[in-house]
GROMACS .gro file of C-alpha atoms in nm:
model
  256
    1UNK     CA    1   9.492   4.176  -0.470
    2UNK     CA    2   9.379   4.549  -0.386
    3UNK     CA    3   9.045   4.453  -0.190
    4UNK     CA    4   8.988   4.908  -0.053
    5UNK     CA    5   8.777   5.060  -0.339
    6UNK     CA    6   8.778   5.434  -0.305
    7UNK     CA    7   8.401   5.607  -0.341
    8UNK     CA    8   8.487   5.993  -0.343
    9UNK     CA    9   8.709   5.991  -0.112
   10UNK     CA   10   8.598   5.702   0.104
   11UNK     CA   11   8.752   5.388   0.159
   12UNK     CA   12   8.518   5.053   0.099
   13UNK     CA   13   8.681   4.723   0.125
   14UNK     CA   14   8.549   4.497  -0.121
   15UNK     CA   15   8.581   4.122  -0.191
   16UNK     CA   16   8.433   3.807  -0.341
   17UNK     CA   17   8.354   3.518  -0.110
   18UNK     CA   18   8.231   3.179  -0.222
   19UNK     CA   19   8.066   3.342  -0.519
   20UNK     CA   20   7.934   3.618  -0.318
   21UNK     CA   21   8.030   3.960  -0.275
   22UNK     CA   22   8.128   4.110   0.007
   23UNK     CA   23   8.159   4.489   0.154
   24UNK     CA   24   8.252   4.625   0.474
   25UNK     CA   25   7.941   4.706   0.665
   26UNK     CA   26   8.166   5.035   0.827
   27UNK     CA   27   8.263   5.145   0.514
   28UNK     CA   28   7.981   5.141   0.324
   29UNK     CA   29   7.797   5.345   0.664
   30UNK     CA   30   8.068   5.622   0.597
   31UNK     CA   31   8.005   5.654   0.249
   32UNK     CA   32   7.592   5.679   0.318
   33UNK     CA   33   7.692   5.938   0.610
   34UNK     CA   34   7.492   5.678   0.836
   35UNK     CA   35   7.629   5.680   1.226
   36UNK     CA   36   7.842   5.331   1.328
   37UNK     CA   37   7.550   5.310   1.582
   38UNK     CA   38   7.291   5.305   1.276
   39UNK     CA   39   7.493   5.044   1.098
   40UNK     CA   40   7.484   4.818   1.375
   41UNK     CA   41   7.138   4.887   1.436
   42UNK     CA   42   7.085   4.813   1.049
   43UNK     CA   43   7.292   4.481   1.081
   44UNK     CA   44   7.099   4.352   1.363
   45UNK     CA   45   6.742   4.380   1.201
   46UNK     CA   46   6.916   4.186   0.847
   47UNK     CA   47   6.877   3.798   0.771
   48UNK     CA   48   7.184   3.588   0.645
   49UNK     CA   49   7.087   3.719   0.269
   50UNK     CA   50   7.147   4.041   0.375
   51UNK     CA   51   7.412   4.052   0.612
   52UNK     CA   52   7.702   3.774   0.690
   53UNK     CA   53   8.013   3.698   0.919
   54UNK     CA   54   8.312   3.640   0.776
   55UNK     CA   55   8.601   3.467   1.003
   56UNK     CA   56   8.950   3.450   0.964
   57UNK     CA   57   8.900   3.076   0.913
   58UNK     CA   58   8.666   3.136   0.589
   59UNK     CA   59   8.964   3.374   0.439
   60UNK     CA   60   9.237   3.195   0.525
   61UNK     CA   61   9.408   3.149   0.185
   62UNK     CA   62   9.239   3.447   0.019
   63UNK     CA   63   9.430   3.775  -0.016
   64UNK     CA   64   9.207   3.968   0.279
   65UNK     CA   65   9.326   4.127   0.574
   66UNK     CA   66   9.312   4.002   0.937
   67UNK     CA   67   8.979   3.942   1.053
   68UNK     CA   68   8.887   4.006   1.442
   69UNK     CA   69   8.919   3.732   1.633
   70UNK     CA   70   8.509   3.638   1.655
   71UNK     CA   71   8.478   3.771   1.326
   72UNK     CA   72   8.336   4.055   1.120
   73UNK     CA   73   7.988   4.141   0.984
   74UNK     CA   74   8.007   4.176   0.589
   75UNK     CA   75   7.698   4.326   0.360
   76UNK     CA   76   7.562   4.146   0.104
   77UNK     CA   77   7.521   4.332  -0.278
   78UNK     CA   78   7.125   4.351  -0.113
   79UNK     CA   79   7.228   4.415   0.233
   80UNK     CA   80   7.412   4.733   0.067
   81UNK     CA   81   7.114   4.842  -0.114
   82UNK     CA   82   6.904   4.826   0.245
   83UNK     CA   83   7.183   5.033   0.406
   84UNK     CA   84   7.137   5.306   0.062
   85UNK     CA   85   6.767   5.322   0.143
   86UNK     CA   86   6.812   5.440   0.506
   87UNK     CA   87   7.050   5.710   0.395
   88UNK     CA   88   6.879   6.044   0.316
   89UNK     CA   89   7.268   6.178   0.193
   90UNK     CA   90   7.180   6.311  -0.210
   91UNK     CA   91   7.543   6.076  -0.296
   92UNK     CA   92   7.321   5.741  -0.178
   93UNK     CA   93   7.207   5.714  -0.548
   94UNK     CA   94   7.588   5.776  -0.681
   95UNK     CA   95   7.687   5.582  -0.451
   96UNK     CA   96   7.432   5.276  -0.517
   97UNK     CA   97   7.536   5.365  -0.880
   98UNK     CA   98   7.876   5.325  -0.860
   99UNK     CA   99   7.814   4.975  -0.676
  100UNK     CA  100   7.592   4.840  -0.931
  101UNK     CA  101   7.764   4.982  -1.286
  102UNK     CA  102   8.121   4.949  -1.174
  103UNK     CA  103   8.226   4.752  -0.901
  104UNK     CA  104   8.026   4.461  -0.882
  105UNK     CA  105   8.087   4.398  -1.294
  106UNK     CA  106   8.445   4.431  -1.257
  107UNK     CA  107   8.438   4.166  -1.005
  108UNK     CA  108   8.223   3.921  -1.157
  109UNK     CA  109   8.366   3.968  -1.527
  110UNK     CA  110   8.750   3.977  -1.350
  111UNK     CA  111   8.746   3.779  -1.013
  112UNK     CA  112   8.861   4.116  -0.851
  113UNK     CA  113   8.788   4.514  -0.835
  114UNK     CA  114   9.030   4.605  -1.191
  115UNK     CA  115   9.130   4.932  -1.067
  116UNK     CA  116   9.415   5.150  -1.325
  117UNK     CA  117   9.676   5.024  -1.047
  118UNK     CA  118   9.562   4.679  -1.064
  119UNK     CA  119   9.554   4.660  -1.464
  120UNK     CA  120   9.887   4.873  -1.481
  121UNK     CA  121  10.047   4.594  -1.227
  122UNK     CA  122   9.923   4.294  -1.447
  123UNK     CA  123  10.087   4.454  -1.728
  124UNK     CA  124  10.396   4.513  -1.604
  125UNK     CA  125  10.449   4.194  -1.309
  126UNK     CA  126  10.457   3.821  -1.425
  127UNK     CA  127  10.446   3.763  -1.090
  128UNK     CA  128  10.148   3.950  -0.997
  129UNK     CA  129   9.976   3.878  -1.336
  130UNK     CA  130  10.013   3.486  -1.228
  131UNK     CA  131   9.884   3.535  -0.868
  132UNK     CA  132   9.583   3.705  -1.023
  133UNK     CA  133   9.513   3.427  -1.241
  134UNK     CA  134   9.566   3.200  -0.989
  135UNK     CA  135   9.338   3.378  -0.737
  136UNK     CA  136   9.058   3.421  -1.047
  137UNK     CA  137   9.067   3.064  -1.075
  138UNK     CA  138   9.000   2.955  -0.725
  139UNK     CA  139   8.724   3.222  -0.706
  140UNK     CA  140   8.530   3.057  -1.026
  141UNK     CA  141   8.618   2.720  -0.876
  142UNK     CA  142   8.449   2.820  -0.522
  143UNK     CA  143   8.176   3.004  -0.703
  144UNK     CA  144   8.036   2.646  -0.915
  145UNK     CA  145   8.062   2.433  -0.596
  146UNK     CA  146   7.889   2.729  -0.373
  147UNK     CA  147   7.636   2.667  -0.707
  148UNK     CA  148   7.692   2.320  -0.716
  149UNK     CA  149   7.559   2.285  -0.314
  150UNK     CA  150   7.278   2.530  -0.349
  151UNK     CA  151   7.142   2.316  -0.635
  152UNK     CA  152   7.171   1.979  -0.450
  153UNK     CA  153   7.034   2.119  -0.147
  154UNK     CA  154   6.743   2.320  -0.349
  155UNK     CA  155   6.492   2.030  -0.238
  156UNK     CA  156   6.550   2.044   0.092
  157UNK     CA  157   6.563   2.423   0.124
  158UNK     CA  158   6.222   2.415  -0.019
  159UNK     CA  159   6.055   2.162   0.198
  160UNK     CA  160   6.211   2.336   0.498
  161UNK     CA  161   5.989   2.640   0.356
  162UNK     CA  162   5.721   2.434   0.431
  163UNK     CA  163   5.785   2.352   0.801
  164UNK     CA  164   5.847   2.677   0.934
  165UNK     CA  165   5.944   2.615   1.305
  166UNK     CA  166   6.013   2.316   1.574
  167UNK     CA  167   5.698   2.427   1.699
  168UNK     CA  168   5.519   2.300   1.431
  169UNK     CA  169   5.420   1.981   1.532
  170UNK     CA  170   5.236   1.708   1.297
  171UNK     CA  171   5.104   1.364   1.335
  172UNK     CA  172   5.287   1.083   1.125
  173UNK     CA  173   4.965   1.028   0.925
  174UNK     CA  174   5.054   1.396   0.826
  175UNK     CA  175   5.409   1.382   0.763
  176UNK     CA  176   5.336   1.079   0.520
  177UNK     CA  177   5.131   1.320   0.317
  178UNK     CA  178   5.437   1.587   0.306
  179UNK     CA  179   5.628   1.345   0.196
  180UNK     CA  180   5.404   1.167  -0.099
  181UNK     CA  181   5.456   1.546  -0.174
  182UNK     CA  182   5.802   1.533  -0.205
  183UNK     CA  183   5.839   1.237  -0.420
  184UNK     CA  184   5.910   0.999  -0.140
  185UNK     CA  185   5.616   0.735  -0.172
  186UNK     CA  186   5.550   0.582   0.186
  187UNK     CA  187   5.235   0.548   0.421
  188UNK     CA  188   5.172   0.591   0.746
  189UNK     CA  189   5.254   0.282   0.863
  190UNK     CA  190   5.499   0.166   0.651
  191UNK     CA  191   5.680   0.522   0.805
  192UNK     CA  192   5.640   0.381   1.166
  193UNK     CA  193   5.830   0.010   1.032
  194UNK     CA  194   6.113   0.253   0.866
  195UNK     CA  195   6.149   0.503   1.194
  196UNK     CA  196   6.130   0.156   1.403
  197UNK     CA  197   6.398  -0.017   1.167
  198UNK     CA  198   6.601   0.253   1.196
  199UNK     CA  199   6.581   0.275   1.575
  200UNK     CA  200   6.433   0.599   1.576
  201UNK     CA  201   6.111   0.481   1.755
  202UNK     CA  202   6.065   0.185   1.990
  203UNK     CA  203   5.837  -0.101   1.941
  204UNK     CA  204   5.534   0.108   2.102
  205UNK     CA  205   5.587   0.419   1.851
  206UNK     CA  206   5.749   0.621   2.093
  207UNK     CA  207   6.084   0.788   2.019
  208UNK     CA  208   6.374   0.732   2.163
  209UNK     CA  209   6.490   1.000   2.443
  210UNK     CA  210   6.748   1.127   2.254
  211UNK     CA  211   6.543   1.191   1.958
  212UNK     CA  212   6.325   1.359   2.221
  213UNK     CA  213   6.623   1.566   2.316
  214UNK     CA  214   6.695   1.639   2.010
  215UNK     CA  215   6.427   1.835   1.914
  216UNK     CA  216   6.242   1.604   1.612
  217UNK     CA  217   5.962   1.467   1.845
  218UNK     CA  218   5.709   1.565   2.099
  219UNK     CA  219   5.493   1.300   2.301
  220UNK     CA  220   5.176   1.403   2.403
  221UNK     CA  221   4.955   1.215   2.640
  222UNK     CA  222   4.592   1.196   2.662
  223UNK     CA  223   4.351   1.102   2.907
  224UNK     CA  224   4.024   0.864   2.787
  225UNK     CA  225   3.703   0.663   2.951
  226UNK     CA  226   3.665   0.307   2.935
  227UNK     CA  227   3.430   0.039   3.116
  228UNK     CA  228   3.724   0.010   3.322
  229UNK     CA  229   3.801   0.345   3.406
  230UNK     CA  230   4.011   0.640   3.293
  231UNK     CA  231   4.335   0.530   3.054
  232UNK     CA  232   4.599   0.731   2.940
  233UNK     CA  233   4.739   0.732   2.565
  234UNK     CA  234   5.053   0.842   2.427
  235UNK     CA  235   5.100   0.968   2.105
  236UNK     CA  236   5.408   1.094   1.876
  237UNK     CA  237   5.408   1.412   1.686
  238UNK     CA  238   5.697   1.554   1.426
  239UNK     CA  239   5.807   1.894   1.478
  240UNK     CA  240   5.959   2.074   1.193
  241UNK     CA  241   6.331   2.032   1.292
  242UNK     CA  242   6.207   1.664   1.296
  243UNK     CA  243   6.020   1.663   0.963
  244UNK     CA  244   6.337   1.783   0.756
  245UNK     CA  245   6.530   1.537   0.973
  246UNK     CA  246   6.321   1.265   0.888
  247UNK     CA  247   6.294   1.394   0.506
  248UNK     CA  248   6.688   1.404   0.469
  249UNK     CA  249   6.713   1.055   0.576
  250UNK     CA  250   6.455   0.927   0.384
  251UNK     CA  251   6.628   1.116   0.059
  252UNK     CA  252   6.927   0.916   0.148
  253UNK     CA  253   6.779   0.563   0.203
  254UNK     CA  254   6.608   0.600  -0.108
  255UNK     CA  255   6.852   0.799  -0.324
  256UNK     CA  256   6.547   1.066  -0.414
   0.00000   0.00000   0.00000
């Protein structure tokens, strides 16, 4: 499968990945007159909708060249339009045109980029006619179970919205009101009897060091005045790497 795409006279490799595709961050720099500097510049400041790695482990039965050895950084269909943005050259627009009205279509309607060579070899090679239907299949197969995981890990994707860091540390009375918000019914205390069945916390509330470790809790102690002098308290809080920990597992053990 012909994965270089010629834009007047420039060379952009092109590919679909797991539903997505995929163009070479280099390329697509040349053909926006932007510096390689730039692009890396560009690549560093873009999140993982924007901007990907690919490895050669990820491609290893598709038709793509060899990767480097740690890997290459890919654009995105919106990382590309970032990259068009930067570039002040007047064929940005053509060239954001010719993305958007030819190449990504032809991929998503065929599987691959349908170039005059490509159609003309279909025509005349079984052979390569079969590989291409072969290859077409395996990309819509990939592409529903890329769908199919999104979907089924939608809820959890959106409660992670909700805990932004591991720095954002709750009480459990809290976390049993984020998770009556999820669906998953369960009070404070009946929480602590769950995380103590399932030998996440001791018998005193307190997490086990490796949970500690681990990131999900934080112990805090506090100081207070009695008749009998000062006494010191201990106290569990959640952080947010802990919250979708603990709302994962709960998902499970209750099939929500």
């Amino acid at each position: 499968m012909n994965n270089i795409k010629m834009f007047e006279g420039h060379k952009v490799e092109v590919f679909e990945l797991n539903g997505r595709v995929l163009f070479n961050s280099k390329h697509v720099g040349k053909c926006l007159d932007l510096s390689e500097s730039a692009v890396r510049n560009y690549l560093a400041q873009m999140n993982q909708k924007q901007a990907i790695i690919v490895k050669n482990s990820d491609v290893r039965d598709k038709d793509i060249r060899k990767l480097n050895n740690a890997g290459e950084k890919f654009l995105t269909e919106s990382g590309v339009y970032k990259l068009v943005f930067k570039s002040r050259k007047p064929s940005a627009e053509r060239f954001s045109d010719w993305v958007a009205d030819e190449v990504l279509p032809s991929i998503r309607k065929h599987g691959a980029y349908m170039t005059q060579e490509t159609l003309e070899k279909a025509l005349t090679s079984p052979d390569f006619l079969i590989q291409l239907a072969t290859k077409l299949k395996e990309e819509q197969e990939a592409r529903k179970q890329a769908e199919f995981k999104l979907e089924e890990q939608e809820p959890l994707v959106a409660f992670a919205n909700k805990v932004s860091d591991s720095s954002n540390l709750i009480d459990m009375g809290k976390l049993a009101k984020l998770l009556n918000d999820e669906h998953i019914k369960i009070g404070r205390n009946k929480l602590f009897q769950w995380l103590r069945e399932q030998k996440i916390l001791m018998k005193s509330n307190i997490p086990y060091q490796r949970y500690i470790d681990s990131g999900y809790f934080q112990v805090k102690e506090s100081t207070f005045k009695t008749p009998y002098g000062e006494k010191t308290a201990q106290t569990t809080y959640v952080t947010g790497k802990g919250q979708i920990y603990i709302t994962e597992k709960l998902r499970k053990c209750y099939s929500i």
